[in-house]
PDB file of C-alpha atoms in Angstrom:
ATOM      1  CA  UNK A  13      -1.783 -20.398  -3.586  1.00 71.00           C
ATOM      2  CA  UNK A  14      -0.095 -22.330  -0.783  1.00 85.00           C
ATOM      3  CA  UNK A  15      -0.192 -19.334   1.409  1.00 89.00           C
ATOM      4  CA  UNK A  16      -3.710 -18.487   0.796  1.00 91.00           C
ATOM      5  CA  UNK A  17      -4.767 -22.268   1.637  1.00 90.00           C
ATOM      6  CA  UNK A  18      -2.745 -22.184   4.817  1.00 89.00           C
ATOM      7  CA  UNK A  19      -4.372 -18.835   5.893  1.00 90.00           C
ATOM      8  CA  UNK A  20      -7.753 -20.391   5.133  1.00 90.00           C
ATOM      9  CA  UNK A  21      -7.064 -23.514   6.991  1.00 87.00           C
ATOM     10  CA  UNK A  22      -5.873 -21.375  10.050  1.00 86.00           C
ATOM     11  CA  UNK A  23      -9.309 -19.608   9.978  1.00 86.00           C
ATOM     12  CA  UNK A  24     -11.088 -22.832  10.064  1.00 86.00           C
ATOM     13  CA  UNK A  25     -12.512 -22.953   6.495  1.00 85.00           C
ATOM     14  CA  UNK A  26     -13.080 -26.358   4.962  1.00 82.00           C
ATOM     15  CA  UNK A  27     -11.563 -25.654   1.530  1.00 88.00           C
ATOM     16  CA  UNK A  28     -11.825 -28.161  -1.296  1.00 89.00           C
ATOM     17  CA  UNK A  29      -9.865 -26.220  -3.849  1.00 91.00           C
ATOM     18  CA  UNK A  30      -8.364 -22.764  -4.511  1.00 91.00           C
ATOM     19  CA  UNK A  31      -7.908 -21.272  -7.937  1.00 90.00           C
ATOM     20  CA  UNK A  32      -5.641 -18.364  -8.349  1.00 84.00           C
ATOM     21  CA  UNK A  33      -7.206 -15.159  -9.879  1.00 84.00           C
ATOM     22  CA  UNK A  34      -5.314 -12.448 -11.905  1.00 72.00           C
ATOM     23  CA  UNK A  35      -5.527  -8.586 -11.653  1.00 65.00           C
ATOM     24  CA  UNK A  36      -4.578  -8.063  -8.096  1.00 64.00           C
ATOM     25  CA  UNK A  37      -1.663  -5.852  -7.563  1.00 67.00           C
ATOM     26  CA  UNK A  38      -0.996  -6.003  -3.734  1.00 77.00           C
ATOM     27  CA  UNK A  39      -2.655  -9.186  -2.485  1.00 85.00           C
ATOM     28  CA  UNK A  40      -2.844 -12.777  -3.431  1.00 87.00           C
ATOM     29  CA  UNK A  41      -6.324 -13.863  -4.339  1.00 91.00           C
ATOM     30  CA  UNK A  42      -8.279 -16.854  -5.375  1.00 93.00           C
ATOM     31  CA  UNK A  43     -11.693 -18.412  -5.864  1.00 95.00           C
ATOM     32  CA  UNK A  44     -12.249 -20.795  -3.003  1.00 94.00           C
ATOM     33  CA  UNK A  45     -14.395 -23.860  -3.563  1.00 94.00           C
ATOM     34  CA  UNK A  46     -15.957 -25.722  -0.590  1.00 88.00           C
ATOM     35  CA  UNK A  47     -17.008 -29.310  -0.338  1.00 84.00           C
ATOM     36  CA  UNK A  48     -20.691 -28.384  -0.740  1.00 86.00           C
ATOM     37  CA  UNK A  49     -19.934 -26.829  -4.158  1.00 88.00           C
ATOM     38  CA  UNK A  50     -20.234 -23.150  -3.045  1.00 91.00           C
ATOM     39  CA  UNK A  51     -17.480 -20.697  -3.748  1.00 94.00           C
ATOM     40  CA  UNK A  52     -16.187 -17.451  -2.475  1.00 95.00           C
ATOM     41  CA  UNK A  53     -13.260 -15.102  -3.085  1.00 96.00           C
ATOM     42  CA  UNK A  54     -10.414 -14.731  -0.637  1.00 95.00           C
ATOM     43  CA  UNK A  55      -7.256 -12.759  -0.430  1.00 94.00           C
ATOM     44  CA  UNK A  56      -4.186 -12.475   1.869  1.00 93.00           C
ATOM     45  CA  UNK A  57      -0.856 -10.757   1.989  1.00 91.00           C
ATOM     46  CA  UNK A  58       2.573 -12.485   2.483  1.00 89.00           C
ATOM     47  CA  UNK A  59       3.188  -9.812   5.147  1.00 89.00           C
ATOM     48  CA  UNK A  60      -0.168  -8.578   6.699  1.00 88.00           C
ATOM     49  CA  UNK A  61      -0.555  -4.915   6.975  1.00 92.00           C
ATOM     50  CA  UNK A  62      -2.264  -4.113  10.246  1.00 93.00           C
ATOM     51  CA  UNK A  63      -5.787  -2.710   9.567  1.00 95.00           C
ATOM     52  CA  UNK A  64      -5.748  -3.040   5.738  1.00 96.00           C
ATOM     53  CA  UNK A  65      -8.315  -5.789   5.240  1.00 96.00           C
ATOM     54  CA  UNK A  66     -10.568  -4.464   8.132  1.00 97.00           C
ATOM     55  CA  UNK A  67     -10.428  -0.832   6.457  1.00 97.00           C
ATOM     56  CA  UNK A  68     -11.228  -2.405   3.011  1.00 97.00           C
ATOM     57  CA  UNK A  69     -14.185  -4.163   4.538  1.00 97.00           C
ATOM     58  CA  UNK A  70     -15.422  -1.021   6.145  1.00 98.00           C
ATOM     59  CA  UNK A  71     -15.116   0.799   2.827  1.00 98.00           C
ATOM     60  CA  UNK A  72     -17.077  -1.771   0.815  1.00 98.00           C
ATOM     61  CA  UNK A  73     -19.980  -1.481   3.442  1.00 98.00           C
ATOM     62  CA  UNK A  74     -19.921   2.433   3.224  1.00 98.00           C
ATOM     63  CA  UNK A  75     -20.237   2.291  -0.602  1.00 98.00           C
ATOM     64  CA  UNK A  76     -23.098  -0.061  -0.191  1.00 98.00           C
ATOM     65  CA  UNK A  77     -24.940   1.534   2.795  1.00 98.00           C
ATOM     66  CA  UNK A  78     -24.292   5.180   2.131  1.00 97.00           C
ATOM     67  CA  UNK A  79     -24.143   5.281  -1.781  1.00 97.00           C
ATOM     68  CA  UNK A  80     -26.131   2.215  -2.868  1.00 98.00           C
ATOM     69  CA  UNK A  81     -23.079   0.932  -4.846  1.00 98.00           C
ATOM     70  CA  UNK A  82     -22.959  -2.798  -5.690  1.00 98.00           C
ATOM     71  CA  UNK A  83     -20.071  -4.456  -3.840  1.00 98.00           C
ATOM     72  CA  UNK A  84     -19.276  -7.981  -2.877  1.00 98.00           C
ATOM     73  CA  UNK A  85     -20.583  -8.997   0.647  1.00 97.00           C
ATOM     74  CA  UNK A  86     -18.049  -9.484   3.307  1.00 97.00           C
ATOM     75  CA  UNK A  87     -18.043 -12.981   4.768  1.00 94.00           C
ATOM     76  CA  UNK A  88     -15.008 -12.799   7.010  1.00 93.00           C
ATOM     77  CA  UNK A  89     -12.160 -10.550   7.670  1.00 95.00           C
ATOM     78  CA  UNK A  90      -9.003 -10.998   9.839  1.00 93.00           C
ATOM     79  CA  UNK A  91      -5.684  -9.144   9.815  1.00 92.00           C
ATOM     80  CA  UNK A  92      -4.355 -11.632   7.294  1.00 92.00           C
ATOM     81  CA  UNK A  93      -7.369 -12.743   5.358  1.00 95.00           C
ATOM     82  CA  UNK A  94     -10.398 -11.140   3.586  1.00 96.00           C
ATOM     83  CA  UNK A  95     -13.269 -13.450   2.320  1.00 96.00           C
ATOM     84  CA  UNK A  96     -15.874 -11.883  -0.035  1.00 97.00           C
ATOM     85  CA  UNK A  97     -18.719 -13.055  -2.208  1.00 97.00           C
ATOM     86  CA  UNK A  98     -17.345 -14.128  -5.596  1.00 96.00           C
ATOM     87  CA  UNK A  99     -17.601 -11.697  -8.528  1.00 96.00           C
ATOM     88  CA  UNK A 100     -16.923 -12.428 -12.263  1.00 95.00           C
ATOM     89  CA  UNK A 101     -15.089 -10.808 -15.257  1.00 94.00           C
ATOM     90  CA  UNK A 102     -17.052  -7.769 -16.573  1.00 95.00           C
ATOM     91  CA  UNK A 103     -18.719  -8.289 -19.979  1.00 95.00           C
ATOM     92  CA  UNK A 104     -17.444  -6.295 -23.045  1.00 93.00           C
ATOM     93  CA  UNK A 105     -20.705  -4.448 -23.613  1.00 95.00           C
ATOM     94  CA  UNK A 106     -21.694  -0.725 -23.806  1.00 96.00           C
ATOM     95  CA  UNK A 107     -24.731  -1.553 -21.568  1.00 97.00           C
ATOM     96  CA  UNK A 108     -22.436  -2.775 -18.712  1.00 98.00           C
ATOM     97  CA  UNK A 109     -20.532   0.481 -18.911  1.00 98.00           C
ATOM     98  CA  UNK A 110     -23.692   2.488 -19.015  1.00 98.00           C
ATOM     99  CA  UNK A 111     -24.860   0.836 -15.789  1.00 98.00           C
ATOM    100  CA  UNK A 112     -21.595   1.562 -14.015  1.00 98.00           C
ATOM    101  CA  UNK A 113     -21.921   5.230 -15.048  1.00 98.00           C
ATOM    102  CA  UNK A 114     -25.370   5.398 -13.466  1.00 98.00           C
ATOM    103  CA  UNK A 115     -24.233   3.599 -10.466  1.00 98.00           C
ATOM    104  CA  UNK A 116     -21.319   5.932  -9.943  1.00 98.00           C
ATOM    105  CA  UNK A 117     -23.649   8.952 -10.550  1.00 98.00           C
ATOM    106  CA  UNK A 118     -25.913   7.653  -7.932  1.00 98.00           C
ATOM    107  CA  UNK A 119     -23.182   7.134  -5.446  1.00 98.00           C
ATOM    108  CA  UNK A 120     -21.937  10.665  -5.724  1.00 98.00           C
ATOM    109  CA  UNK A 121     -25.369  12.391  -5.896  1.00 98.00           C
ATOM    110  CA  UNK A 122     -26.801  10.533  -3.002  1.00 98.00           C
ATOM    111  CA  UNK A 123     -23.704  11.376  -0.657  1.00 98.00           C
ATOM    112  CA  UNK A 124     -23.332  15.078  -1.615  1.00 97.00           C
ATOM    113  CA  UNK A 125     -24.651  16.207   1.739  1.00 95.00           C
ATOM    114  CA  UNK A 126     -23.485  13.399   3.944  1.00 96.00           C
ATOM    115  CA  UNK A 127     -20.133  14.871   5.139  1.00 96.00           C
ATOM    116  CA  UNK A 128     -21.491  18.355   5.869  1.00 95.00           C
ATOM    117  CA  UNK A 129     -18.980  20.116   3.637  1.00 97.00           C
ATOM    118  CA  UNK A 130     -15.941  18.246   4.835  1.00 98.00           C
ATOM    119  CA  UNK A 131     -13.428  16.389   2.940  1.00 98.00           C
ATOM    120  CA  UNK A 132     -11.847  13.236   4.415  1.00 98.00           C
ATOM    121  CA  UNK A 133     -12.913  10.205   6.362  1.00 98.00           C
ATOM    122  CA  UNK A 134     -13.447   9.212   9.987  1.00 96.00           C
ATOM    123  CA  UNK A 135     -10.108   7.308   9.891  1.00 96.00           C
ATOM    124  CA  UNK A 136      -7.077   7.045   7.728  1.00 97.00           C
ATOM    125  CA  UNK A 137      -7.201   4.189   5.196  1.00 97.00           C
ATOM    126  CA  UNK A 138      -4.955   2.642   2.563  1.00 97.00           C
ATOM    127  CA  UNK A 139      -4.256   3.094  -1.064  1.00 97.00           C
ATOM    128  CA  UNK A 140      -2.692  -0.157  -2.172  1.00 93.00           C
ATOM    129  CA  UNK A 141      -0.712  -1.274   0.812  1.00 92.00           C
ATOM    130  CA  UNK A 142       0.329   2.326   1.871  1.00 95.00           C
ATOM    131  CA  UNK A 143      -1.417   4.739   4.187  1.00 96.00           C
ATOM    132  CA  UNK A 144      -4.032   7.174   2.898  1.00 97.00           C
ATOM    133  CA  UNK A 145      -4.338  10.181   4.969  1.00 97.00           C
ATOM    134  CA  UNK A 146      -7.868  11.122   5.569  1.00 98.00           C
ATOM    135  CA  UNK A 147      -7.876  14.010   8.104  1.00 97.00           C
ATOM    136  CA  UNK A 148     -10.994  16.174   7.782  1.00 98.00           C
ATOM    137  CA  UNK A 149     -10.780  19.455   5.883  1.00 98.00           C
ATOM    138  CA  UNK A 150     -13.338  21.958   4.778  1.00 98.00           C
ATOM    139  CA  UNK A 151     -11.043  23.247   1.895  1.00 98.00           C
ATOM    140  CA  UNK A 152     -11.139  20.665  -1.064  1.00 98.00           C
ATOM    141  CA  UNK A 153      -8.053  22.102  -2.822  1.00 98.00           C
ATOM    142  CA  UNK A 154      -5.996  22.022   0.245  1.00 98.00           C
ATOM    143  CA  UNK A 155      -7.233  18.479   0.948  1.00 98.00           C
ATOM    144  CA  UNK A 156      -6.410  17.153  -2.415  1.00 98.00           C
ATOM    145  CA  UNK A 157      -2.947  19.008  -2.483  1.00 98.00           C
ATOM    146  CA  UNK A 158      -1.764  17.922   0.985  1.00 98.00           C
ATOM    147  CA  UNK A 159      -3.536  14.501   1.641  1.00 98.00           C
ATOM    148  CA  UNK A 160      -3.582  13.214  -1.922  1.00 98.00           C
ATOM    149  CA  UNK A 161      -0.630  14.578  -3.742  1.00 98.00           C
ATOM    150  CA  UNK A 162       2.166  16.178  -1.564  1.00 98.00           C
ATOM    151  CA  UNK A 163       2.126  13.446   1.070  1.00 98.00           C
ATOM    152  CA  UNK A 164       3.651  11.101  -1.375  1.00 98.00           C
ATOM    153  CA  UNK A 165       6.756  13.222  -1.973  1.00 98.00           C
ATOM    154  CA  UNK A 166       8.427  12.065   1.153  1.00 97.00           C
ATOM    155  CA  UNK A 167       8.075   8.447   0.251  1.00 98.00           C
ATOM    156  CA  UNK A 168      11.562   6.873  -0.408  1.00 98.00           C
ATOM    157  CA  UNK A 169      10.691   5.464  -3.898  1.00 98.00           C
ATOM    158  CA  UNK A 170       9.415   8.873  -4.949  1.00 98.00           C
ATOM    159  CA  UNK A 171      12.280  10.760  -3.568  1.00 97.00           C
ATOM    160  CA  UNK A 172      14.598   8.469  -5.559  1.00 97.00           C
ATOM    161  CA  UNK A 173      12.570   8.842  -8.774  1.00 97.00           C
ATOM    162  CA  UNK A 174      11.942  12.538  -8.865  1.00 97.00           C
ATOM    163  CA  UNK A 175      14.431  15.339  -9.372  1.00 97.00           C
ATOM    164  CA  UNK A 176      14.315  18.773  -7.534  1.00 96.00           C
ATOM    165  CA  UNK A 177      12.655  20.210 -10.729  1.00 96.00           C
ATOM    166  CA  UNK A 178      10.116  17.375 -10.732  1.00 97.00           C
ATOM    167  CA  UNK A 179       9.133  17.988  -7.040  1.00 97.00           C
ATOM    168  CA  UNK A 180       8.930  21.782  -7.691  1.00 97.00           C
ATOM    169  CA  UNK A 181       6.626  21.176 -10.700  1.00 97.00           C
ATOM    170  CA  UNK A 182       4.277  19.205  -8.486  1.00 98.00           C
ATOM    171  CA  UNK A 183       4.220  21.593  -5.830  1.00 98.00           C
ATOM    172  CA  UNK A 184       3.426  24.386  -8.221  1.00 97.00           C
ATOM    173  CA  UNK A 185       0.705  22.310  -9.677  1.00 97.00           C
ATOM    174  CA  UNK A 186      -0.788  21.970  -6.271  1.00 98.00           C
ATOM    175  CA  UNK A 187      -0.513  25.703  -5.609  1.00 97.00           C
ATOM    176  CA  UNK A 188      -2.420  26.417  -8.836  1.00 97.00           C
ATOM    177  CA  UNK A 189      -5.305  23.989  -8.108  1.00 98.00           C
ATOM    178  CA  UNK A 190      -7.845  26.737  -7.027  1.00 97.00           C
ATOM    179  CA  UNK A 191      -7.606  28.168 -10.471  1.00 97.00           C
ATOM    180  CA  UNK A 192      -7.588  24.843 -12.371  1.00 97.00           C
ATOM    181  CA  UNK A 193     -10.314  22.729 -10.451  1.00 98.00           C
ATOM    182  CA  UNK A 194     -13.693  24.368  -9.784  1.00 97.00           C
ATOM    183  CA  UNK A 195     -15.109  24.436  -6.239  1.00 97.00           C
ATOM    184  CA  UNK A 196     -17.386  21.379  -5.634  1.00 96.00           C
ATOM    185  CA  UNK A 197     -18.970  19.671  -2.602  1.00 97.00           C
ATOM    186  CA  UNK A 198     -17.338  16.603  -1.186  1.00 98.00           C
ATOM    187  CA  UNK A 199     -19.053  13.253  -2.069  1.00 98.00           C
ATOM    188  CA  UNK A 200     -18.283   9.600  -1.069  1.00 98.00           C
ATOM    189  CA  UNK A 201     -15.704   8.369  -3.548  1.00 98.00           C
ATOM    190  CA  UNK A 202     -14.440   4.910  -4.196  1.00 98.00           C
ATOM    191  CA  UNK A 203     -10.969   6.397  -4.242  1.00 98.00           C
ATOM    192  CA  UNK A 204      -9.228   3.643  -6.340  1.00 97.00           C
ATOM    193  CA  UNK A 205     -11.548   3.154  -9.228  1.00 98.00           C
ATOM    194  CA  UNK A 206      -9.355   1.870 -11.985  1.00 96.00           C
ATOM    195  CA  UNK A 207     -10.603  -0.796 -14.427  1.00 96.00           C
ATOM    196  CA  UNK A 208      -9.337  -3.735 -12.627  1.00 94.00           C
ATOM    197  CA  UNK A 209     -11.527  -2.765  -9.697  1.00 96.00           C
ATOM    198  CA  UNK A 210     -14.675  -3.007 -11.731  1.00 97.00           C
ATOM    199  CA  UNK A 211     -16.024  -6.584 -12.025  1.00 97.00           C
ATOM    200  CA  UNK A 212     -19.525  -8.076 -12.492  1.00 98.00           C
ATOM    201  CA  UNK A 213     -22.050  -9.856 -10.454  1.00 97.00           C
ATOM    202  CA  UNK A 214     -23.419 -13.260 -11.597  1.00 95.00           C
ATOM    203  CA  UNK A 215     -26.196 -11.553 -13.452  1.00 96.00           C
ATOM    204  CA  UNK A 216     -23.740  -9.278 -15.203  1.00 97.00           C
ATOM    205  CA  UNK A 217     -24.364  -6.149 -13.211  1.00 97.00           C
ATOM    206  CA  UNK A 218     -21.390  -3.870 -12.525  1.00 98.00           C
ATOM    207  CA  UNK A 219     -19.764  -4.117  -9.075  1.00 98.00           C
ATOM    208  CA  UNK A 220     -16.726  -2.449  -7.528  1.00 98.00           C
ATOM    209  CA  UNK A 221     -13.904  -3.813  -5.350  1.00 97.00           C
ATOM    210  CA  UNK A 222     -10.740  -2.639  -3.409  1.00 96.00           C
ATOM    211  CA  UNK A 223     -11.987   0.796  -2.313  1.00 98.00           C
ATOM    212  CA  UNK A 224      -9.959   3.543  -0.753  1.00 98.00           C
ATOM    213  CA  UNK A 225     -12.922   5.522   0.321  1.00 98.00           C
ATOM    214  CA  UNK A 226     -13.228   9.106   1.452  1.00 98.00           C
ATOM    215  CA  UNK A 227     -15.338  12.174   0.939  1.00 98.00           C
ATOM    216  CA  UNK A 228     -13.582  14.045  -2.034  1.00 98.00           C
ATOM    217  CA  UNK A 229     -14.174  15.385  -5.461  1.00 98.00           C
ATOM    218  CA  UNK A 230     -16.360  13.407  -7.651  1.00 98.00           C
ATOM    219  CA  UNK A 231     -13.939  14.016 -10.341  1.00 98.00           C
ATOM    220  CA  UNK A 232     -11.271  12.002  -8.572  1.00 98.00           C
ATOM    221  CA  UNK A 233     -13.141   8.858  -9.192  1.00 98.00           C
ATOM    222  CA  UNK A 234     -13.864   9.843 -12.843  1.00 98.00           C
ATOM    223  CA  UNK A 235     -10.041  10.629 -13.323  1.00 98.00           C
ATOM    224  CA  UNK A 236      -8.939   7.314 -11.954  1.00 98.00           C
ATOM    225  CA  UNK A 237     -11.270   5.488 -14.359  1.00 98.00           C
ATOM    226  CA  UNK A 238     -10.648   7.742 -17.370  1.00 98.00           C
ATOM    227  CA  UNK A 239      -6.773   7.437 -17.230  1.00 98.00           C
ATOM    228  CA  UNK A 240      -6.491   3.886 -16.455  1.00 95.00           C
ATOM    229  CA  UNK A 241      -6.294   1.419 -19.417  1.00 95.00           C
ATOM    230  CA  UNK A 242      -9.722   0.659 -20.517  1.00 96.00           C
ATOM    231  CA  UNK A 243     -11.728  -0.685 -23.294  1.00 96.00           C
ATOM    232  CA  UNK A 244     -13.511   1.468 -25.955  1.00 95.00           C
ATOM    233  CA  UNK A 245     -16.920   0.709 -24.865  1.00 96.00           C
ATOM    234  CA  UNK A 246     -16.152   2.249 -21.471  1.00 97.00           C
ATOM    235  CA  UNK A 247     -17.005   5.591 -23.093  1.00 97.00           C
ATOM    236  CA  UNK A 248     -20.569   4.987 -22.321  1.00 98.00           C
ATOM    237  CA  UNK A 249     -19.779   5.103 -18.579  1.00 98.00           C
ATOM    238  CA  UNK A 250     -18.853   8.649 -18.776  1.00 98.00           C
ATOM    239  CA  UNK A 251     -21.718   9.601 -21.031  1.00 97.00           C
ATOM    240  CA  UNK A 252     -24.123   8.008 -18.729  1.00 98.00           C
ATOM    241  CA  UNK A 253     -22.592   9.749 -15.613  1.00 98.00           C
ATOM    242  CA  UNK A 254     -22.679  13.111 -17.312  1.00 98.00           C
ATOM    243  CA  UNK A 255     -26.353  12.699 -18.053  1.00 98.00           C
ATOM    244  CA  UNK A 256     -27.252  12.269 -14.508  1.00 98.00           C
ATOM    245  CA  UNK A 257     -24.454  14.199 -12.582  1.00 98.00           C
ATOM    246  CA  UNK A 258     -22.864  16.588 -15.076  1.00 97.00           C
ATOM    247  CA  UNK A 259     -19.414  17.884 -13.602  1.00 97.00           C
ATOM    248  CA  UNK A 260     -18.312  21.420 -14.095  1.00 96.00           C
ATOM    249  CA  UNK A 261     -17.457  22.381 -17.756  1.00 96.00           C
ATOM    250  CA  UNK A 262     -14.113  21.211 -18.869  1.00 96.00           C
ATOM    251  CA  UNK A 263     -13.986  18.139 -16.733  1.00 97.00           C
ATOM    252  CA  UNK A 264     -12.402  16.020 -19.333  1.00 97.00           C
ATOM    253  CA  UNK A 265      -9.493  18.329 -19.604  1.00 97.00           C
ATOM    254  CA  UNK A 266      -8.781  17.877 -15.805  1.00 97.00           C
ATOM    255  CA  UNK A 267      -8.680  14.094 -15.784  1.00 98.00           C
ATOM    256  CA  UNK A 268      -5.041  13.838 -16.377  1.00 98.00           C
ATOM    257  CA  UNK A 269      -4.243  16.590 -13.805  1.00 98.00           C
ATOM    258  CA  UNK A 270      -6.200  14.776 -11.171  1.00 98.00           C
ATOM    259  CA  UNK A 271      -4.438  11.373 -12.146  1.00 98.00           C
ATOM    260  CA  UNK A 272      -1.225  12.884 -10.640  1.00 98.00           C
ATOM    261  CA  UNK A 273      -2.153  11.239  -7.298  1.00 98.00           C
ATOM    262  CA  UNK A 274      -2.284   7.728  -8.839  1.00 97.00           C
ATOM    263  CA  UNK A 275       0.993   8.277 -10.579  1.00 98.00           C
ATOM    264  CA  UNK A 276       2.781   9.277  -7.424  1.00 98.00           C
ATOM    265  CA  UNK A 277       1.237   6.371  -5.481  1.00 97.00           C
ATOM    266  CA  UNK A 278       2.398   4.012  -8.220  1.00 97.00           C
ATOM    267  CA  UNK A 279       5.937   5.123  -7.965  1.00 97.00           C
ATOM    268  CA  UNK A 280       5.843   5.116  -4.063  1.00 97.00           C
ATOM    269  CA  UNK A 281       4.860   1.434  -4.205  1.00 95.00           C
ATOM    270  CA  UNK A 282       7.684   0.658  -6.454  1.00 94.00           C
ATOM    271  CA  UNK A 283       5.345  -0.349  -9.334  1.00 91.00           C
ATOM    272  CA  UNK A 284       6.611   2.010 -12.000  1.00 92.00           C
ATOM    273  CA  UNK A 285       7.272  -0.610 -14.710  1.00 89.00           C
ATOM    274  CA  UNK A 286       5.285   1.261 -17.397  1.00 92.00           C
ATOM    275  CA  UNK A 287       6.363   4.902 -17.184  1.00 96.00           C
ATOM    276  CA  UNK A 288       4.386   6.538 -14.283  1.00 97.00           C
ATOM    277  CA  UNK A 289       7.287   9.038 -13.672  1.00 97.00           C
ATOM    278  CA  UNK A 290       7.547   9.988 -17.307  1.00 97.00           C
ATOM    279  CA  UNK A 291       3.779  10.520 -17.424  1.00 98.00           C
ATOM    280  CA  UNK A 292       3.912  12.647 -14.319  1.00 98.00           C
ATOM    281  CA  UNK A 293       6.612  14.893 -15.890  1.00 97.00           C
ATOM    282  CA  UNK A 294       4.577  15.343 -19.035  1.00 97.00           C
ATOM    283  CA  UNK A 295       1.352  16.273 -17.013  1.00 98.00           C
ATOM    284  CA  UNK A 296       3.232  18.735 -14.829  1.00 97.00           C
ATOM    285  CA  UNK A 297       5.319  20.133 -17.595  1.00 96.00           C
ATOM    286  CA  UNK A 298       3.401  23.448 -17.725  1.00 95.00           C
ATOM    287  CA  UNK A 299       4.524  24.077 -14.035  1.00 96.00           C
ATOM    288  CA  UNK A 300       8.117  23.414 -14.723  1.00 90.00           C
ATOM    289  CA  UNK A 301      10.287  26.597 -14.555  1.00 78.00           C
ATOM    290  CA  UNK A 302      13.985  27.339 -13.494  1.00 46.00           C
ATOM    291  CA  UNK A 303      14.404  26.629  -9.745  1.00 44.00           C
ATOM    292  CA  UNK A 304      16.199  30.129  -9.693  1.00 41.00           C
ATOM    293  CA  UNK A 305      13.048  32.005 -11.006  1.00 42.00           C
TER     294      UNK A 305
END
């Protein structure tokens, strides 16, 4: 926490104490307590990534202002520091997850016409600490293939982890997307909605953090949450979502296929300590054929 304290001092924040938090993958974060007894959350990076925290703050505001999602208020943002309202661990309750499902459905439903049929965002963003390509496209299948999957194949860690057969399977998977994923309108998506990015407000309402926003398929958010490690009670989230914004039939069968993006990102970040490459090979196995065929 010495780095975070130093960055806070440099920003002129009168800090009384900083308590480290867990769950973050990229940044170093902590609860900051001030002399007046108030507290906020702050995070920093050992080596600041230009534009990362500014883009994150913009994404939080977009989720709130365009889609009505509950997010932490942004108190300050610099290239090296992001200060947000404090959130709390989520409760282990069906009702919490049901509220999250309803919030996610409202986010997607209320932004269905906001992008005029275009996929992308007005600027490139970040997924983790790496750039997320958000160039506009009217074709959702092409956008997902090129901007969300194939772009990772050139990253050094991915090139080292995947064989030519692995890469070919990913490419065939992308070519088959129009037959596998129904056409759907772009909606505002959180973009990195795994369970560690779901927290609670002081009164126990669901709130989301660390977005990688863009207009994309609603199922991308569902897939991220569906496939990340989650508690049994999280099933109510998907039930509630389906009641309000039912995806095209067979959506549950598509969740692992859409999770390929996250697996490639995990490998690219050098974070494959749990078998992301093995899971990628399993999911893309139906597209694996001889390179000579």
